[in-house]
Short mmCIF file of C-alpha atoms and ligand atoms in Angstrom, two decimals:
data_model
loop_
_atom_site.label_atom_id
_atom_site.label_comp_id
_atom_site.label_asym_id
_atom_site.label_seq_id
_atom_site.Cartn_x
_atom_site.Cartn_y
_atom_site.Cartn_z
CA MET J 1 0.00 0.00 0.00
CA GLU J 2 1.70 3.19 -1.17
CA LEU J 3 0.95 6.53 -2.76
CA LYS J 4 2.97 7.13 -5.91
CA LEU J 5 3.34 10.47 -7.68
CA GLU J 6 5.14 10.72 -11.00
CA GLY J 7 5.78 13.96 -12.86
CA VAL J 8 2.90 15.78 -11.15
CA SER J 9 2.60 19.34 -12.45
CA LYS J 10 0.13 22.16 -11.95
CA THR J 11 0.12 25.69 -13.34
CA TYR J 12 -2.67 28.03 -12.21
CA PRO J 13 -4.47 30.15 -14.82
CA ASN J 14 -2.50 33.22 -13.65
CA GLY J 15 0.73 31.46 -14.69
CA THR J 16 1.93 30.37 -11.20
CA ARG J 17 3.75 27.07 -11.56
CA ALA J 18 2.71 25.53 -8.24
CA LEU J 19 3.96 21.98 -8.96
CA GLN J 20 6.77 21.24 -11.41
CA GLY J 21 7.13 17.51 -12.02
CA VAL J 22 6.80 16.12 -8.50
CA ASN J 23 7.97 12.49 -8.05
CA LEU J 24 7.36 10.86 -4.68
CA THR J 25 6.73 7.40 -3.28
CA ILE J 26 4.92 7.52 0.03
CA PRO J 27 4.71 4.27 2.01
CA ARG J 28 2.59 3.28 5.03
CA GLY J 29 3.31 5.35 8.14
CA MET J 30 3.89 9.06 8.64
CA PHE J 31 5.29 11.00 5.72
CA GLY J 32 6.19 14.64 6.27
CA LEU J 33 5.98 17.16 3.45
CA LEU J 34 7.95 20.24 4.50
CA GLY J 35 8.15 23.52 2.67
CA PRO J 36 7.92 27.26 3.14
CA ASN J 37 4.76 29.24 2.41
CA GLY J 38 3.91 29.08 -1.27
CA ALA J 39 6.01 25.94 -1.93
CA GLY J 40 3.00 24.09 -3.34
CA LYS J 41 2.12 21.86 -0.38
CA SER J 42 -1.58 22.70 -0.27
CA THR J 43 -1.85 22.42 -4.04
CA LEU J 44 -0.38 18.92 -3.80
CA MET J 45 -2.62 17.97 -0.84
CA ARG J 46 -5.77 19.19 -2.59
CA SER J 47 -4.78 17.39 -5.78
CA ILE J 48 -4.21 14.10 -3.97
CA ALA J 49 -7.51 14.61 -2.15
CA THR J 50 -9.14 14.89 -5.63
CA LEU J 51 -10.37 18.42 -4.89
CA GLN J 52 -8.54 19.93 -7.83
CA ASP J 53 -7.00 18.65 -11.05
CA VAL J 54 -3.35 18.60 -12.00
CA ASP J 55 -2.19 19.31 -15.56
CA ALA J 56 0.20 16.42 -15.97
CA GLY J 57 1.61 13.36 -14.24
CA ALA J 58 0.38 10.14 -12.67
CA MET J 59 -0.95 9.63 -9.14
CA THR J 60 -1.82 6.17 -7.84
CA PHE J 61 -2.74 4.78 -4.45
CA ASP J 62 -3.08 1.07 -3.76
CA GLY J 63 -4.02 0.34 -7.38
CA ILE J 64 -6.34 3.35 -7.70
CA ASP J 65 -5.64 5.93 -10.42
CA LEU J 66 -6.36 9.19 -8.59
CA ARG J 67 -6.93 11.23 -11.73
CA ARG J 68 -9.42 8.75 -13.24
CA ASP J 69 -11.07 7.01 -10.28
CA LYS J 70 -11.82 9.93 -7.97
CA ASP J 71 -14.81 8.24 -6.36
CA ARG J 72 -12.80 5.11 -5.51
CA LEU J 73 -10.08 7.23 -3.93
CA ARG J 74 -12.63 9.19 -1.90
CA GLU J 75 -13.88 5.93 -0.37
CA VAL J 76 -10.47 5.32 1.21
CA LEU J 77 -9.52 8.93 1.88
CA GLY J 78 -9.56 11.00 5.07
CA TYR J 79 -8.72 14.68 4.75
CA LEU J 80 -8.10 17.42 7.28
CA PRO J 81 -7.79 20.63 5.27
CA GLN J 82 -5.68 23.62 6.32
CA ASP J 83 -8.76 25.77 6.88
CA PHE J 84 -10.96 23.23 8.64
CA GLY J 85 -14.02 25.11 9.90
CA VAL J 86 -16.68 23.90 12.32
CA TYR J 87 -20.26 24.96 12.94
CA PRO J 88 -19.86 26.77 16.28
CA LYS J 89 -23.34 26.08 17.63
CA VAL J 90 -23.40 22.35 16.96
CA THR J 91 -22.16 19.82 19.53
CA ALA J 92 -19.26 17.49 18.75
CA TRP J 93 -21.56 14.48 18.87
CA ASP J 94 -24.21 15.96 16.53
CA MET J 95 -21.65 17.24 14.03
CA LEU J 96 -19.72 13.96 13.82
CA ASP J 97 -22.95 11.98 13.61
CA HIS J 98 -24.12 14.22 10.78
CA LEU J 99 -20.79 13.89 8.94
CA ALA J 100 -20.96 10.12 9.42
CA GLN J 101 -24.35 10.09 7.69
CA LEU J 102 -22.90 12.10 4.81
CA LYS J 103 -20.06 9.57 4.62
CA GLY J 104 -22.69 6.88 4.01
CA LEU J 105 -23.04 5.34 7.48
CA ALA J 106 -26.80 5.03 7.20
CA GLN J 107 -27.63 2.57 9.99
CA ARG J 108 -28.07 4.31 13.33
CA GLY J 109 -26.54 1.63 15.60
CA PRO J 110 -23.26 1.03 13.78
CA ARG J 111 -22.99 4.75 13.05
CA HIS J 112 -23.31 5.66 16.71
CA ASP J 113 -20.72 3.01 17.58
CA ALA J 114 -18.31 4.53 15.06
CA VAL J 115 -18.92 8.10 16.29
CA LYS J 116 -18.38 7.03 19.89
CA ALA J 117 -15.17 5.17 19.05
CA LEU J 118 -13.74 8.17 17.19
CA LEU J 119 -14.61 10.64 19.95
CA GLN J 120 -12.91 8.31 22.41
CA LYS J 121 -9.86 7.86 20.19
CA THR J 122 -9.42 11.63 19.88
CA ASN J 123 -9.99 12.19 23.62
CA LEU J 124 -13.15 14.18 23.00
CA TRP J 125 -15.67 11.77 24.46
CA GLU J 126 -16.16 13.75 27.66
CA HIS J 127 -16.73 16.89 25.56
CA ARG J 128 -19.24 15.28 23.19
CA ASP J 129 -22.13 17.49 24.30
CA ARG J 130 -20.17 20.73 24.11
CA ARG J 131 -20.62 23.12 21.21
CA LEU J 132 -17.71 23.17 18.78
CA GLY J 133 -17.48 26.97 19.03
CA GLY J 134 -16.22 26.56 22.62
CA PHE J 135 -13.44 24.12 21.66
CA SER J 136 -9.76 25.12 21.96
CA GLY J 137 -7.57 25.05 18.84
CA GLY J 138 -6.20 21.64 19.79
CA MET J 139 -9.66 20.20 20.42
CA LYS J 140 -10.87 21.51 17.04
CA GLN J 141 -7.91 19.85 15.31
CA ARG J 142 -8.58 16.58 17.15
CA PHE J 143 -12.20 16.85 16.06
CA GLY J 144 -10.87 17.43 12.53
CA ILE J 145 -8.98 14.15 12.79
CA ALA J 146 -12.09 12.37 14.11
CA GLN J 147 -14.09 13.48 11.05
CA ALA J 148 -11.18 12.57 8.73
CA LEU J 149 -11.12 9.04 10.20
CA LEU J 150 -14.81 8.36 9.49
CA GLY J 151 -15.10 5.30 7.29
CA ASN J 152 -11.62 3.95 8.26
CA PRO J 153 -9.54 5.63 5.56
CA LYS J 154 -6.37 4.01 4.22
CA LEU J 155 -4.93 7.35 3.15
CA LEU J 156 -5.06 10.25 5.58
CA ILE J 157 -4.04 13.75 4.49
CA VAL J 158 -3.45 16.43 7.12
CA ASP J 159 -2.55 19.92 5.91
CA GLU J 160 -0.67 22.14 8.41
CA PRO J 161 -2.49 20.66 11.41
CA THR J 162 -0.37 22.03 14.27
CA ALA J 163 -0.16 25.70 13.30
CA GLY J 164 -1.40 27.73 16.25
CA LEU J 165 -1.42 24.87 18.79
CA ASP J 166 0.32 25.31 22.12
CA PRO J 167 3.10 22.78 23.00
CA ALA J 168 0.85 20.54 25.12
CA GLU J 169 -1.83 20.40 22.41
CA ARG J 170 0.79 19.74 19.75
CA PHE J 171 2.21 16.87 21.79
CA ARG J 172 -1.25 15.36 22.19
CA PHE J 173 -1.98 15.79 18.50
CA HIS J 174 1.36 14.18 17.58
CA ASN J 175 0.58 11.16 19.74
CA LEU J 176 -2.78 10.79 18.05
CA LEU J 177 -1.23 10.91 14.56
CA ALA J 178 1.52 8.47 15.53
CA GLU J 179 -1.07 6.01 16.82
CA ILE J 180 -3.13 6.23 13.64
CA SER J 181 -0.18 5.91 11.27
CA ALA J 182 0.54 2.31 12.23
CA ASP J 183 -2.16 1.11 9.83
CA VAL J 184 -2.45 3.78 7.15
CA VAL J 185 -0.55 6.15 4.90
CA VAL J 186 -0.51 9.54 6.63
CA LEU J 187 0.65 12.51 4.63
CA LEU J 188 1.42 15.47 6.87
CA SER J 189 2.07 18.83 5.29
CA THR J 190 3.76 21.42 7.46
CA HIS J 191 6.27 24.25 7.60
CA ILE J 192 7.22 23.25 11.16
CA VAL J 193 10.45 21.26 10.95
CA SER J 194 10.12 19.72 14.42
CA ASP J 195 6.73 18.20 13.50
CA VAL J 196 8.53 16.12 10.89
CA ALA J 197 11.59 15.46 13.07
CA ASP J 198 9.38 14.19 15.90
CA LEU J 199 6.95 12.13 13.89
CA CYS J 200 7.89 11.03 10.41
CA GLN J 201 9.70 7.94 9.15
CA ASN J 202 9.95 9.49 5.69
CA MET J 203 9.85 13.02 4.36
CA ALA J 204 10.31 15.37 1.43
CA ILE J 205 11.10 19.05 1.16
CA LEU J 206 9.18 21.04 -1.43
CA ALA J 207 10.34 24.43 -2.76
CA HIS J 208 8.85 26.33 -5.70
CA GLY J 209 6.87 23.25 -6.67
CA ASN J 210 9.94 20.98 -6.79
CA VAL J 211 11.05 18.19 -4.47
CA VAL J 212 14.47 19.44 -3.35
CA ALA J 213 15.24 16.66 -0.84
CA ALA J 214 13.58 13.38 0.14
CA GLY J 215 14.32 10.40 2.33
CA HIS J 216 14.52 9.24 5.91
CA PRO J 217 14.94 12.26 8.25
CA LEU J 218 17.81 10.69 10.22
CA LYS J 219 19.64 9.71 7.03
CA LEU J 220 19.24 13.22 5.64
CA VAL J 221 20.66 14.60 8.90
CA GLU J 222 23.52 12.08 8.73
CA SER J 223 24.41 13.30 5.23
CA LEU J 224 25.41 16.65 6.81
CA HIS J 225 27.71 15.03 9.39
CA GLN J 226 30.97 17.04 9.64
CA ARG J 227 29.67 19.51 7.08
CA VAL J 228 27.92 21.97 9.42
CA TRP J 229 29.90 24.51 11.45
CA LYS J 230 28.78 27.09 13.94
CA ARG J 231 29.89 30.43 15.34
CA PHE J 232 28.28 33.21 17.36
CA VAL J 233 28.25 36.67 15.77
CA THR J 234 27.67 39.97 17.52
CA HIS J 235 27.67 42.61 14.78
CA GLN J 236 25.56 42.81 11.65
CA GLU J 237 28.67 43.66 9.55
CA GLU J 238 30.26 40.37 10.64
CA LEU J 239 27.17 38.50 9.56
CA ASP J 240 27.00 40.35 6.21
CA ALA J 241 30.62 39.40 5.52
CA LEU J 242 30.00 35.74 6.38
CA MET J 243 26.95 35.69 4.12
CA LYS J 244 29.13 36.84 1.23
CA GLU J 245 32.02 34.46 1.89
CA LEU J 246 30.37 31.25 3.09
CA GLU J 247 27.32 29.07 2.55
CA VAL J 248 25.29 30.27 5.53
CA ILE J 249 22.38 27.88 6.07
CA ALA J 250 20.80 29.34 9.20
CA VAL J 251 21.05 32.15 11.69
CA ARG J 252 19.40 31.25 14.97
CA ARG J 253 18.88 33.13 18.17
CA VAL J 254 20.36 31.29 21.14
CA ALA J 255 20.01 32.94 24.55
CA GLY J 256 19.70 36.34 22.90
CA GLN J 257 22.78 35.87 20.68
CA ARG J 258 22.99 35.08 16.98
CA LEU J 259 24.40 31.67 16.14
CA VAL J 260 25.39 31.13 12.51
CA HIS J 261 25.39 27.68 10.92
CA VAL J 262 27.35 27.27 7.69
CA HIS J 263 27.76 24.36 5.30
CA ALA J 264 31.36 23.60 4.28
CA GLU J 265 33.56 20.57 3.62
CA SER J 266 36.02 21.69 6.34
CA ALA J 267 35.88 24.14 9.24
CA PRO J 268 36.05 27.79 8.17
CA ALA J 269 38.28 29.99 10.37
CA GLY J 270 36.70 30.72 13.73
CA PHE J 271 34.00 28.06 13.38
CA GLU J 272 33.53 24.89 15.42
CA PRO J 273 31.67 21.68 14.50
CA ALA J 274 27.90 21.75 14.92
CA THR J 275 25.76 18.67 15.41
CA PRO J 276 23.48 18.83 12.36
CA ASP J 277 19.72 18.56 12.80
CA LEU J 278 16.71 18.53 10.51
CA GLU J 279 16.56 22.35 10.48
CA ASP J 280 20.03 22.34 8.93
CA VAL J 281 18.83 19.83 6.32
CA TYR J 282 15.78 21.98 5.60
CA PHE J 283 17.58 25.33 5.28
CA HIS J 284 20.46 23.78 3.37
CA ALA J 285 18.04 22.23 0.84
CA LEU J 286 16.16 25.52 0.48
CA ALA J 287 19.38 27.53 0.08
CA ARG J 288 20.63 25.13 -2.61
CA ALA J 289 17.27 25.30 -4.40
CA SER J 290 17.13 29.09 -4.42
CA LYS J 291 20.72 29.26 -5.75
CA GLN J 292 19.80 26.97 -8.60
CA SER J 293 16.58 28.79 -9.53
N1 LIG K 1 -6.06 29.27 -6.82
C1 LIG K 1 -4.85 29.77 -7.07
N2 LIG K 1 -4.66 30.60 -8.11
C2 LIG K 1 -3.43 31.08 -8.39
N3 LIG K 1 -2.32 30.83 -7.68
C3 LIG K 1 -2.46 30.01 -6.62
C4 LIG K 1 -3.72 29.44 -6.25
N4 LIG K 1 -3.55 28.68 -5.15
C5 LIG K 1 -2.23 28.76 -4.84
N5 LIG K 1 -1.59 29.54 -5.72
C6 LIG K 1 -0.15 29.86 -5.76
O1 LIG K 1 0.54 28.63 -5.95
C7 LIG K 1 1.73 28.58 -5.18
C8 LIG K 1 1.67 27.39 -4.24
O2 LIG K 1 0.63 27.64 -3.26
P1 LIG K 1 0.22 26.58 -2.13
O3 LIG K 1 -0.90 27.17 -1.36
O4 LIG K 1 0.02 25.26 -2.78
O5 LIG K 1 1.54 26.55 -1.27
P2 LIG K 1 1.76 26.08 0.24
O6 LIG K 1 3.10 25.44 0.24
O7 LIG K 1 0.61 25.26 0.68
O8 LIG K 1 1.80 27.43 1.02
P3 LIG K 1 1.01 27.85 2.37
O9 LIG K 1 1.76 27.18 3.47
O10 LIG K 1 1.18 29.34 2.35
O11 LIG K 1 -0.40 27.40 2.18
C9 LIG K 1 1.82 29.92 -4.46
O12 LIG K 1 2.62 30.78 -5.24
C10 LIG K 1 0.38 30.41 -4.44
O13 LIG K 1 0.32 31.82 -4.41
#
């Protein structure tokens, strides 16, 4: 069971090339799709969710041709969109029950069993009679996952689900996704690097509609071993000079100071070795991509 994308391209009518020949193989488990704003993540998510058409390329999931058999894909798809809205005056139970009916769960008994199981799974059972308008951001996102899981999907797409969640809610949401991903393909789109570092067995980085890096997060980090160097800088002029001379991949704030990470085959003067992490992989891939474009 895998999702396969080959040469997927999409240009909007205004000429924006949102996807430029995307090739990806996405196996069972959590797959993280990282990219900055405008990289094309949502375009790709909506296209896989059969909500919009691509111009070229092939997309298949478990023997289903996504471009031809949209209805078959929808039967096995769960989708939590980026802008998931809820009816504020409706209770969690009533809303999920209604959505379950729309999903085709016609018989009351089995439907109620499914609704109950999903509210329990997402830790919302005790809040079932509360109106959705009173839910916190994290509770709304967990409700979003409950509705996406109706009908036991085999492919679950979640688009930027943790934006705006506090650390405790994010942690809870991560645990929920990790639990679900044992049985299904979960495609998580995000611009938060630590979401992918914490959760995903496989990942890709998208920039300007292109896949600029893909693989196992730890292997990608390993590929930068002894190639990332760090140094604190105090003055802007120092930083400007480094930017000109070296391949600066990130400037972070650490305890109020600026810490520069550069990519180089050996230590530049004044730099010491840094232990690379997924942020280095991400910024290095983006820097390489913007140089090439
Ligand atoms: N309906 C549209 N018409 C024209 N251009 C669009 C449309 N939707 C998206 N775009 C453009 O396509 C590119 C990719 O957008 P997309 O929303 O897929 O990126 P993203 O990676 O999901 O970014 P974000 O995190 O900001 O949602 C951007 O340049 C965006 O402005």
